């Protein structure tokens, strides 16, 4: 594929990335948590619930990229401190989004995985900066991006010396309005034939609809995904952002049980 | 959903459609065969191969909707006679596309399931005509169509008195060029919450790439699809149409084994 | 461009098509009228208004392709008879959509130009049938269609012997929801460099919003369009279809005056 | 429109922005120049040519957002110094893209207008930073962005205190491949009914094809655009970026003459 060198599949065997007790690329990764960190209590409560259900990493936004400047923009440093404390309490490694190249260095003290969101996939200054970090990077696909463009963004990070890139398919923008985005699961086998980097799937943003998430999570596992990232909130109707797409802990627990059983089955099937 | 009455989920329990020995909606449907019927020998050879692999219906185009008027347009009646003969030899029910309302009545003598292709999803004259037929109809989603529009097209058929409609997700048109279309698997759970009609998936047109078909077929099963329709050709490189997306019988056999095992597992998981 | 032979620009000088007193391809064509023919009075009233404003053809649907089977489907033959009578009264040639290949021959007695709608652009049976007609054909671009596919559909008509094809850009489907479709005016110069066929623009469906139509009509003229087709209704709020996008006669009259003045200016500028 | 306050049309009369001798929002703005600043000679040569043709601002990239990390990334500070010198020589104000929030303050010493590119439209850190600058901002529409999202990004800038925002429609991503993007000219009247901010059009990226640029520039003027931004290179075939879409000075001169004449005509027509 044009332009891809370090990320190209021929370059090396599958990349394995150690985060806490999990090896991304061989273990199945299940990242769960609230859209936004709202308070210490909320975050800890949800973290314990998702851990009990089987999640092996915690997600939570401290800096939120919002369409409107008047929407809740996240707790910032305060949110990161809550995430740090929650990790200490639960042992779950933390994934959180970085929006600004000036935040990369110091945020790396608080989080285990730096997330690049869909709107910043081609924010090349930010890519170069996380490329200089020693933290693994979760690189979401731009909602408007071809697979080729996405892999070139991974190449930007690799080219700066950071080889720990986890790709994340999160849906692309189409004319369909029933779902918030169109989850492109064919990106999973496509990425696997093009690169050695691991890929996970975000069914929450990929569908934007609680009712579609369980089926699409199972489909993601069957397509060969290395993991999932899912929004969970214990009071979805009171969430400060993305309230329509957060699973509650019960639905998440039920789904998780099926996801892990299917993953085991798929490994036997291969 | 606006406009849907007879097709609405609340209207009745899941629709079951008997075709040959298969009950669409409860049995897993595996429709396979060449893009175009090219000759009696080719069709019979491929039909035997896909039956041996586990397919329970045969697909094959006699009338081909082609972008250019100068491309192979199908064998027409001769092709239908080949399909009829192949059914006699193999026992496989036949699915074939109808392009013209004037052909619906007489084509029904040759085929078991009338297919409405993606370009004709909103060909309302054709929909009304198959609505008057007593044959089951395989209604492909328009490559440009929302789920709401698609279900309204099913409603056109139901409204004429034919309740045997099988929906088929086959990929939508997006900006991505790595795959031929973007297979929208979230349509499977969406359709299941909106209607009582069965839905199958076409990974062949949905991806347009042989290398992506097995993973997407498994993902379709995990998403809850009632079946698959797949193009198979024993000499893909010599096929008169769609040569880049046809599986060869070996690849199809390997995939089929996994598909049925996964289907059985999913039934246990539910 | 792949597959285009008879339609290719190199093939001949610009196609000129005589309809009534207008030569499509040299005169500026302004087709206006209601979305649907609703009654004799309504049609005649609107026809007189658009003629007074400067329109040189009348549009009006007798067969309406509607998303839902329960929406108004048009008056059919009765509507065509109204159009015929209106032509007698006003002298305006009539453009009306044909949906079914079985209707082409007899509808040609009632209309001056057969319209192929966006949903039927790749209805190849219908294309072949209008290709055998001696009536000019207005071929709308599919809302999901590339320019290449569109020109291949014109080629289907030309290949049957009918060389009188008028192309019509009417907006494509994108993620944008502010307008109903995205009017692709770059299709005008694109078509002009690829083919000798005339092209007009439909700002009504292209925007779906009354407030955007005048600006886009002027832009269409400046882009080199050979004409416009516009929906006009004298009681838009009571129209049986497309009520949000119909101009009233006053707005149409104001716009028409500017459109013709701009057209004259553009001819001098060239 | 949801979320828009300071940018809303009701808020104030049309925003006028003074840049050099031009008042954006009342004078017609014609910004032209090379995609990338390549050398002092090249930049000065092209600047003189576009000025002679009628351009009233110079564009030129010093920091280039490129799909691949291995493509030419721009001359950086050296490029900005060349732009500064070119302004001194020609008197043309300079527009150049800023990619990184850390560059906003010091770049403001070198450029007259800070450009936010399509990939950074929702780079909120960057938006907030240019919002604190006293330089006018050219805010390109994201290739994947609705008009509502775009105006919310303008709102981010206004909300920080910088009211000098110029919007720029530059084409959106669709399925069409004949043009590089689909130029959405209906955004011009849409923006005018929603906001008081001026809007210009980029036919270069909007089409990606030299042959389509003149017609779309005229169409933009007729749609009501407050200006154009166009790539010009005197040796397009040797350009270090975007070589297929740069006009040569002769083509630009010819187009400019028509653009200004049409602008004058449109003002009389209104």
mmCIF file of C-alpha atoms in Angstrom, chain D residues 171-263:
data_model
loop_
_atom_site.group_PDB
_atom_site.id
_atom_site.type_symbol
_atom_site.label_atom_id
_atom_site.label_comp_id
_atom_site.label_asym_id
_atom_site.label_seq_id
_atom_site.Cartn_x
_atom_site.Cartn_y
_atom_site.Cartn_z
ATOM 1 C CA UNK D 171 -15.246 20.301 -1.242
ATOM 2 C CA UNK D 172 -16.460 17.321 0.709
ATOM 3 C CA UNK D 173 -15.640 13.671 0.385
ATOM 4 C CA UNK D 174 -18.138 11.568 -1.527
ATOM 5 C CA UNK D 175 -18.154 8.403 -3.634
ATOM 6 C CA UNK D 176 -17.447 10.340 -6.854
ATOM 7 C CA UNK D 177 -13.909 9.845 -8.139
ATOM 8 C CA UNK D 178 -13.878 11.984 -11.282
ATOM 9 C CA UNK D 179 -13.276 15.037 -9.114
ATOM 10 C CA UNK D 180 -10.971 14.865 -6.070
ATOM 11 C CA UNK D 181 -13.735 16.158 -3.799
ATOM 12 C CA UNK D 182 -17.307 17.284 -4.425
ATOM 13 C CA UNK D 183 -17.461 21.077 -4.248
ATOM 14 C CA UNK D 184 -20.620 21.869 -2.289
ATOM 15 C CA UNK D 185 -21.538 25.315 -3.613
ATOM 16 C CA UNK D 186 -24.900 25.167 -1.853
ATOM 17 C CA UNK D 187 -22.855 25.788 1.286
ATOM 18 C CA UNK D 188 -22.470 29.392 0.096
ATOM 19 C CA UNK D 189 -26.152 30.401 0.291
ATOM 20 C CA UNK D 190 -26.575 28.112 3.306
ATOM 21 C CA UNK D 191 -23.805 29.858 5.218
ATOM 22 C CA UNK D 192 -25.212 33.230 4.210
ATOM 23 C CA UNK D 193 -28.579 32.444 5.724
ATOM 24 C CA UNK D 194 -27.058 31.043 8.909
ATOM 25 C CA UNK D 195 -24.214 33.383 9.781
ATOM 26 C CA UNK D 196 -22.835 36.881 9.323
ATOM 27 C CA UNK D 197 -19.344 35.592 8.537
ATOM 28 C CA UNK D 198 -17.930 35.918 5.005
ATOM 29 C CA UNK D 199 -17.390 32.794 2.910
ATOM 30 C CA UNK D 200 -15.027 32.085 0.041
ATOM 31 C CA UNK D 201 -14.598 29.036 -2.189
ATOM 32 C CA UNK D 202 -11.580 26.867 -3.020
ATOM 33 C CA UNK D 203 -12.204 25.394 -6.480
ATOM 34 C CA UNK D 204 -8.702 23.913 -6.557
ATOM 35 C CA UNK D 205 -9.192 21.338 -3.818
ATOM 36 C CA UNK D 206 -12.917 21.276 -4.501
ATOM 37 C CA UNK D 207 -12.332 19.720 -7.899
ATOM 38 C CA UNK D 208 -8.682 18.645 -7.961
ATOM 39 C CA UNK D 209 -8.755 19.031 -11.737
ATOM 40 C CA UNK D 210 -7.413 21.995 -13.682
ATOM 41 C CA UNK D 211 -10.045 21.573 -16.372
ATOM 42 C CA UNK D 212 -12.941 22.057 -13.946
ATOM 43 C CA UNK D 213 -11.594 25.072 -12.027
ATOM 44 C CA UNK D 214 -12.647 27.956 -14.318
ATOM 45 C CA UNK D 215 -16.282 26.845 -14.562
ATOM 46 C CA UNK D 216 -16.515 26.226 -10.836
ATOM 47 C CA UNK D 217 -14.914 29.575 -10.035
ATOM 48 C CA UNK D 218 -17.571 31.349 -12.068
ATOM 49 C CA UNK D 219 -20.261 29.232 -10.448
ATOM 50 C CA UNK D 220 -18.899 30.182 -7.034
ATOM 51 C CA UNK D 221 -19.157 33.868 -7.889
ATOM 52 C CA UNK D 222 -22.732 33.403 -9.099
ATOM 53 C CA UNK D 223 -23.646 31.513 -5.928
ATOM 54 C CA UNK D 224 -22.679 34.587 -3.918
ATOM 55 C CA UNK D 225 -19.195 33.703 -2.716
ATOM 56 C CA UNK D 226 -17.183 36.556 -1.209
ATOM 57 C CA UNK D 227 -14.035 35.335 -2.905
ATOM 58 C CA UNK D 228 -11.865 32.522 -4.190
ATOM 59 C CA UNK D 229 -8.646 30.835 -3.150
ATOM 60 C CA UNK D 230 -6.807 29.223 -6.041
ATOM 61 C CA UNK D 231 -3.537 27.359 -6.474
ATOM 62 C CA UNK D 232 -1.311 28.764 -9.202
ATOM 63 C CA UNK D 233 2.092 27.446 -10.232
ATOM 64 C CA UNK D 234 4.178 28.566 -13.145
ATOM 65 C CA UNK D 235 5.644 25.118 -13.636
ATOM 66 C CA UNK D 236 2.810 22.872 -12.433
ATOM 67 C CA UNK D 237 4.530 19.734 -13.626
ATOM 68 C CA UNK D 238 7.486 20.451 -11.304
ATOM 69 C CA UNK D 239 5.469 21.497 -8.242
ATOM 70 C CA UNK D 240 6.480 19.727 -5.030
ATOM 71 C CA UNK D 241 2.830 19.122 -4.127
ATOM 72 C CA UNK D 242 -0.602 19.123 -5.803
ATOM 73 C CA UNK D 243 0.798 19.321 -9.315
ATOM 74 C CA UNK D 244 -2.386 18.140 -11.040
ATOM 75 C CA UNK D 245 -4.582 20.912 -9.764
ATOM 76 C CA UNK D 246 -2.498 24.077 -10.113
ATOM 77 C CA UNK D 247 -3.456 26.563 -12.815
ATOM 78 C CA UNK D 248 -0.646 28.136 -14.772
ATOM 79 C CA UNK D 249 -0.473 31.957 -14.798
ATOM 80 C CA UNK D 250 -2.025 32.227 -18.265
ATOM 81 C CA UNK D 251 -5.048 30.139 -17.355
ATOM 82 C CA UNK D 252 -5.346 32.036 -14.088
ATOM 83 C CA UNK D 253 -5.193 35.401 -15.843
ATOM 84 C CA UNK D 254 -7.876 34.416 -18.291
ATOM 85 C CA UNK D 255 -10.107 33.113 -15.514
ATOM 86 C CA UNK D 256 -9.551 36.146 -13.291
ATOM 87 C CA UNK D 257 -10.706 38.519 -15.970
ATOM 88 C CA UNK D 258 -14.001 36.633 -16.250
ATOM 89 C CA UNK D 259 -14.376 36.254 -12.500
ATOM 90 C CA UNK D 260 -14.168 39.985 -11.844
ATOM 91 C CA UNK D 261 -16.462 40.830 -14.730
ATOM 92 C CA UNK D 262 -19.009 38.320 -13.468
ATOM 93 C CA UNK D 263 -18.707 39.661 -9.934
#
